[in-house]
Amino acid sequence: MITAVFPGQGAQKTGMCKDFYEASPIVKDTFKEASDALGYSMDDLCFTENEKLNLTEYTQPALLTCEIAMWRYLADRGFKADYFAGHSLGEYSALVAAGVIKFVDGVKIVRRRGELMQRAVPAGVGSMKVLNFPIESNVTAMFPQIRRVCDGNGIDLANINSPRQVVISGPVSTLAKAAGECANIFPEGTRPDVIDIPVSAPFHSRGMNVIEGEFRKYLDGFDFNFDNVVSVYSNKTGVLHTREDFVKNLVGQISSPVDWIGNMERINSHGGEVVEIGPGKPLSGFFKSLNTPVTSVMIMRQADTLLKGKGL
């Protein structure tokens, strides 16, 4: 049993996937498909220093392209997964890898998703902060209190990443206050480090509600392969997608918390191997907090080692 998992925004970096690109025709073809679909050079975006790579509307299709190129490199050599999951944007990589969304449709969808997310709240008005807790903290049991503090400040719990990390999201005017109040819930010595995330919008918060209707209409223009949807985990629900709730969950994912703990717990429940595919490995750290080993594929040498270990 193998589960393939894909990281989201924050994993991007200049030069990502270049070693795969230079060695593999299937990777080159993947980049060309993305370039043709979007009308700009995905090669230039990913491989040369530029400011666009960290702009949401460009980051999202760039990461999707890179992760699916890596997935195709593995799949072309016989690698298969039974289940798929991804963190935030990474959920779209999971859906493309599982065959639910066509790749060309996927890059168009995430570009539009990124455009709408950036437009939802004026730049500088909203942001996000990470709360990193020491290992001694019993964070899971304290989620209800953290939520109450956030709600009282108009802030949302955006990512439930692990028993030792959450992300909060919302207006800059009350974000620091909420972070401080959340920290003070915990005894001295178990309080979190509060880290700013360099984003210009409060993703996975109520501030994103305004774009859900438009995003839903955009999704109506695409056909999905619902036969495979039950192999992919939903960030919004924490469990596997269903045909009936698939589109609703994708739309709601924009403003709802990413229930990554839920995803990880259910992945662990069916056992087997977890393989993280992408230019970074943040998900490996989250799984480590649950004592789950993860194989990371960030560069082609790691992909080849994985394939060799499976006799492929």
Coordinates of C-alpha atoms in Angstrom, one line a residue:
M1 CA 0.0 0.0 0.0
I2 CA 1.5 3.4 -1.1
T3 CA 0.2 6.9 -0.5
A4 CA 1.6 9.7 -2.6
V5 CA 1.5 13.1 -0.9
F6 CA 2.3 16.5 -2.4
P7 CA 3.3 19.8 -0.6
G8 CA 1.7 23.2 -1.2
Q9 CA 2.8 26.8 -1.4
G10 CA 6.0 27.5 0.4
A11 CA 7.8 24.5 -1.2
Q12 CA 8.6 26.5 -4.4
K13 CA 12.2 27.5 -5.2
T14 CA 14.1 28.6 -8.3
G15 CA 15.5 25.7 -10.2
M16 CA 13.0 23.2 -8.8
C17 CA 12.6 20.1 -11.1
K18 CA 15.5 21.2 -13.4
D19 CA 17.4 18.0 -13.0
F20 CA 14.3 16.0 -14.0
Y21 CA 13.7 18.4 -16.9
E22 CA 17.3 18.1 -18.3
A23 CA 17.2 14.3 -18.2
S24 CA 13.6 13.3 -19.1
P25 CA 11.5 13.9 -22.2
I26 CA 8.3 13.2 -20.3
V27 CA 9.2 16.1 -17.9
K28 CA 10.0 18.4 -20.8
D29 CA 6.6 17.5 -22.4
T30 CA 4.9 18.3 -19.1
F31 CA 6.5 21.7 -18.9
K32 CA 5.5 22.4 -22.5
E33 CA 1.9 21.4 -21.9
A34 CA 1.8 23.9 -19.0
S35 CA 3.4 26.6 -21.1
D36 CA 1.0 26.1 -24.0
A37 CA -2.0 26.1 -21.7
L38 CA -1.1 29.2 -19.8
G39 CA 0.6 31.3 -22.5
Y40 CA 4.0 31.8 -20.8
S41 CA 7.2 29.9 -20.4
M42 CA 6.9 27.5 -17.4
D43 CA 10.6 26.7 -17.9
D44 CA 11.6 30.4 -17.4
L45 CA 9.3 30.7 -14.4
C46 CA 10.7 27.7 -12.6
F47 CA 14.4 27.9 -13.6
T48 CA 15.4 31.5 -13.7
E49 CA 15.5 34.1 -10.8
N50 CA 12.3 36.1 -11.0
E51 CA 9.7 37.7 -8.7
K52 CA 6.7 36.0 -10.2
L53 CA 7.5 32.6 -8.7
N54 CA 6.4 33.8 -5.3
L55 CA 3.2 35.5 -6.6
T56 CA 0.3 33.3 -5.9
E57 CA -1.2 33.2 -9.4
Y58 CA 2.2 32.0 -10.7
T59 CA 3.3 29.9 -7.7
Q60 CA 0.3 27.6 -7.9
P61 CA 0.6 26.4 -11.5
A62 CA 4.4 26.3 -11.2
L63 CA 4.2 23.9 -8.2
L64 CA 1.5 21.8 -9.8
T65 CA 3.7 21.5 -13.0
C66 CA 6.8 20.6 -11.0
E67 CA 5.0 18.0 -8.9
I68 CA 3.2 16.3 -11.7
A69 CA 6.4 16.3 -13.8
M70 CA 8.1 14.4 -11.0
W71 CA 5.0 12.1 -10.6
R72 CA 5.1 11.3 -14.3
Y73 CA 8.8 10.5 -14.2
L74 CA 8.1 7.9 -11.5
A75 CA 4.8 6.6 -13.1
D76 CA 6.5 6.2 -16.5
R77 CA 8.8 3.7 -14.9
G78 CA 6.1 1.8 -13.3
F79 CA 5.6 3.5 -9.9
K80 CA 2.0 3.4 -8.6
A81 CA 0.1 4.7 -5.6
D82 CA -3.0 3.4 -4.0
Y83 CA -4.0 6.7 -2.3
F84 CA -3.2 10.4 -2.9
A85 CA -3.2 13.5 -0.7
G86 CA -1.8 17.0 -0.8
H87 CA -1.6 20.0 1.5
S88 CA -3.7 23.0 0.3
L89 CA -2.5 23.5 -3.3
G90 CA -0.9 20.1 -3.2
E91 CA -4.4 18.6 -3.1
Y92 CA -4.7 19.5 -6.8
S93 CA -1.4 17.7 -7.6
A94 CA -2.9 14.7 -5.8
L95 CA -6.1 14.9 -7.9
V96 CA -4.1 15.2 -11.2
A97 CA -1.8 12.3 -10.2
A98 CA -4.9 10.2 -9.4
G99 CA -6.4 11.0 -12.8
V100 CA -9.4 12.9 -11.4
I101 CA -8.4 16.2 -13.1
K102 CA -6.6 16.4 -16.4
F103 CA -3.2 18.1 -16.1
V104 CA -3.9 20.9 -18.6
D105 CA -7.2 21.6 -16.8
G106 CA -5.4 21.5 -13.5
V107 CA -2.9 24.2 -14.3
K108 CA -5.7 26.4 -15.6
I109 CA -7.8 25.8 -12.4
V110 CA -5.0 26.6 -10.0
R111 CA -4.0 29.7 -11.9
R112 CA -7.6 31.0 -11.6
R113 CA -7.6 29.8 -8.0
G114 CA -4.5 31.8 -7.3
E115 CA -5.8 34.9 -9.1
L116 CA -9.0 34.9 -7.1
M117 CA -7.3 34.2 -3.8
Q118 CA -5.0 37.2 -4.3
R119 CA -7.9 39.4 -5.3
A120 CA -10.1 38.4 -2.3
V121 CA -8.4 40.7 0.2
P122 CA -6.3 43.8 -0.7
A123 CA -2.5 43.2 -0.4
G124 CA -1.3 43.9 3.1
V125 CA -4.7 43.8 4.8
G126 CA -4.5 40.1 5.7
S127 CA -1.7 37.6 6.5
M128 CA -0.9 34.4 8.3
K129 CA 1.3 33.2 11.2
V130 CA 2.7 29.8 12.2
L131 CA 2.5 28.7 15.8
N132 CA 5.2 26.1 16.4
F133 CA 4.9 24.4 19.7
P134 CA 7.6 22.5 21.6
I135 CA 7.2 18.8 21.8
E136 CA 5.9 19.0 25.4
S137 CA 2.8 20.9 24.4
N138 CA -0.6 19.1 24.3
V139 CA -1.8 21.1 21.3
T140 CA -4.5 18.8 20.0
A141 CA -6.5 19.0 23.2
M142 CA -6.2 22.8 23.2
F143 CA -7.7 23.3 19.7
P144 CA -11.1 24.4 21.0
Q145 CA -9.5 27.1 23.1
I146 CA -7.3 28.3 20.2
R147 CA -10.4 28.5 18.0
R148 CA -12.2 30.6 20.6
V149 CA -9.3 33.0 20.9
C150 CA -9.1 33.3 17.1
D151 CA -12.8 33.8 16.7
G152 CA -12.8 36.6 19.3
N153 CA -10.3 38.4 17.2
G154 CA -11.8 37.7 13.7
I155 CA -9.0 35.3 13.0
D156 CA -9.3 31.7 11.6
L157 CA -7.4 28.5 12.3
A158 CA -6.1 28.0 8.8
N159 CA -3.9 24.9 8.9
I160 CA -4.0 22.1 11.4
N161 CA -0.7 20.7 10.3
S162 CA 0.4 18.5 13.1
P163 CA 0.1 18.0 16.9
R164 CA 2.8 20.6 17.2
Q165 CA 2.0 23.2 14.5
V166 CA -1.0 25.2 13.5
V167 CA -1.4 28.3 11.2
I168 CA -3.7 31.2 11.9
S169 CA -5.0 33.5 9.2
G170 CA -6.9 36.8 9.0
P171 CA -6.7 40.6 9.2
V172 CA -3.2 42.1 10.0
S173 CA -4.9 44.4 12.5
T174 CA -5.7 41.6 15.0
L175 CA -3.5 38.7 13.8
A176 CA -0.6 39.5 16.2
K177 CA -2.9 40.0 19.1
A178 CA -4.6 36.6 18.5
A179 CA -1.2 34.9 18.2
G180 CA -0.2 36.3 21.5
E181 CA -3.4 35.3 23.2
C182 CA -3.1 31.8 21.8
A183 CA 0.4 31.5 23.2
N184 CA -0.7 32.7 26.6
I185 CA -3.2 29.7 26.8
F186 CA -0.2 27.5 27.4
P187 CA 2.1 27.3 30.5
E188 CA 5.5 28.8 30.5
G189 CA 7.9 26.5 28.7
T190 CA 5.3 25.1 26.4
R191 CA 4.3 28.2 24.5
P192 CA 4.7 28.4 20.8
D193 CA 7.2 30.2 18.6
V194 CA 5.2 32.6 16.4
I195 CA 6.5 32.9 12.9
D196 CA 5.3 35.3 10.2
I197 CA 4.5 33.7 6.8
P198 CA 5.5 36.0 3.9
V199 CA 2.1 36.0 2.2
S200 CA 0.0 38.9 1.1
A201 CA -3.5 37.4 1.8
P202 CA -5.2 35.4 4.6
F203 CA -5.5 32.1 2.9
H204 CA -7.9 29.4 4.3
S205 CA -9.8 32.1 6.3
R206 CA -13.3 33.7 6.1
G207 CA -11.7 36.4 4.0
M208 CA -11.7 34.0 1.1
N209 CA -15.5 33.4 1.2
V210 CA -16.1 36.2 -1.3
I211 CA -14.5 34.3 -4.2
E212 CA -16.2 30.9 -3.6
G213 CA -19.1 31.6 -5.9
E214 CA -16.9 32.7 -8.8
F215 CA -14.5 29.8 -8.3
R216 CA -17.5 27.4 -8.3
K217 CA -18.7 28.8 -11.7
Y218 CA -15.2 28.4 -13.1
L219 CA -15.1 24.7 -12.0
D220 CA -18.4 24.1 -13.8
G221 CA -16.5 24.5 -17.1
F222 CA -14.4 21.3 -16.5
D223 CA -15.1 17.6 -16.6
F224 CA -13.7 15.4 -13.8
N225 CA -13.1 11.7 -13.6
F226 CA -15.2 10.8 -10.6
D227 CA -14.3 7.1 -10.8
N228 CA -10.9 7.9 -9.2
V229 CA -12.0 10.5 -6.7
V230 CA -12.4 8.1 -3.8
S231 CA -8.6 7.5 -3.8
V232 CA -7.8 11.1 -2.8
Y233 CA -8.0 12.7 0.6
S234 CA -9.9 16.0 1.1
N235 CA -8.2 18.8 3.1
K236 CA -11.6 20.2 4.0
T237 CA -13.1 17.0 5.5
G238 CA -9.9 15.1 6.4
V239 CA -11.3 12.0 4.8
L240 CA -11.5 10.6 1.2
H241 CA -13.4 12.6 -1.3
T242 CA -16.8 11.4 -2.5
R243 CA -18.4 11.9 -5.9
E244 CA -21.3 13.8 -4.4
D245 CA -19.2 16.3 -2.3
F246 CA -16.2 16.7 -4.6
V247 CA -16.8 20.1 -6.1
K248 CA -18.3 21.5 -2.9
N249 CA -15.1 20.4 -1.0
L250 CA -12.8 22.0 -3.5
V251 CA -14.7 25.2 -3.3
G252 CA -14.9 25.2 0.4
Q253 CA -11.2 24.3 0.8
I254 CA -10.3 27.9 -0.1
S255 CA -11.8 29.3 3.1
S256 CA -11.8 26.3 5.4
P257 CA -9.0 24.9 7.6
V258 CA -6.6 22.4 6.0
D259 CA -7.3 19.3 8.2
W260 CA -3.9 17.8 7.6
I261 CA -3.9 15.9 10.9
G262 CA -7.1 14.2 9.7
N263 CA -5.5 13.3 6.4
M264 CA -2.4 11.9 8.2
E265 CA -4.4 9.9 10.7
R266 CA -6.5 8.2 8.1
I267 CA -3.4 7.5 5.9
N268 CA -1.8 5.9 8.9
S269 CA -5.0 3.8 9.5
H270 CA -4.6 1.9 6.2
G271 CA -0.9 1.6 6.7
G272 CA 1.8 1.1 4.0
E273 CA 4.4 3.5 2.7
V274 CA 4.1 7.3 2.4
V275 CA 6.1 9.0 -0.4
E276 CA 6.3 12.9 -0.6
I277 CA 6.8 14.2 -4.1
G278 CA 7.7 17.8 -4.6
P279 CA 10.5 20.4 -4.5
G280 CA 10.4 20.5 -0.7
K281 CA 9.5 18.1 2.1
P282 CA 7.4 19.9 4.7
L283 CA 4.9 17.1 4.9
S284 CA 7.6 14.7 6.0
G285 CA 8.1 16.7 9.2
F286 CA 4.3 16.7 9.9
F287 CA 4.2 12.9 9.5
K288 CA 7.3 12.6 11.7
S289 CA 5.3 14.1 14.6
L290 CA 3.0 11.0 14.3
N291 CA 6.0 8.7 14.1
T292 CA 5.3 7.9 10.4
P293 CA 8.3 7.4 8.2
V294 CA 8.2 9.1 4.8
T295 CA 10.3 8.7 1.7
S296 CA 11.0 12.1 0.1
V297 CA 11.4 12.7 -3.6
M298 CA 12.8 16.2 -4.3
I299 CA 15.5 15.5 -6.8
M300 CA 16.0 12.9 -9.6
R301 CA 18.6 10.9 -7.6
Q302 CA 16.0 10.3 -4.9
A303 CA 13.4 9.3 -7.5
D304 CA 15.9 6.8 -9.0
T305 CA 16.8 5.4 -5.6
L306 CA 13.0 4.9 -4.9
L307 CA 12.5 3.1 -8.2
K308 CA 15.6 0.9 -7.8
G309 CA 14.4 -0.1 -4.3
K310 CA 11.2 -1.3 -5.9
G311 CA 12.9 -3.1 -8.8
L312 CA 11.5 -0.6 -11.4

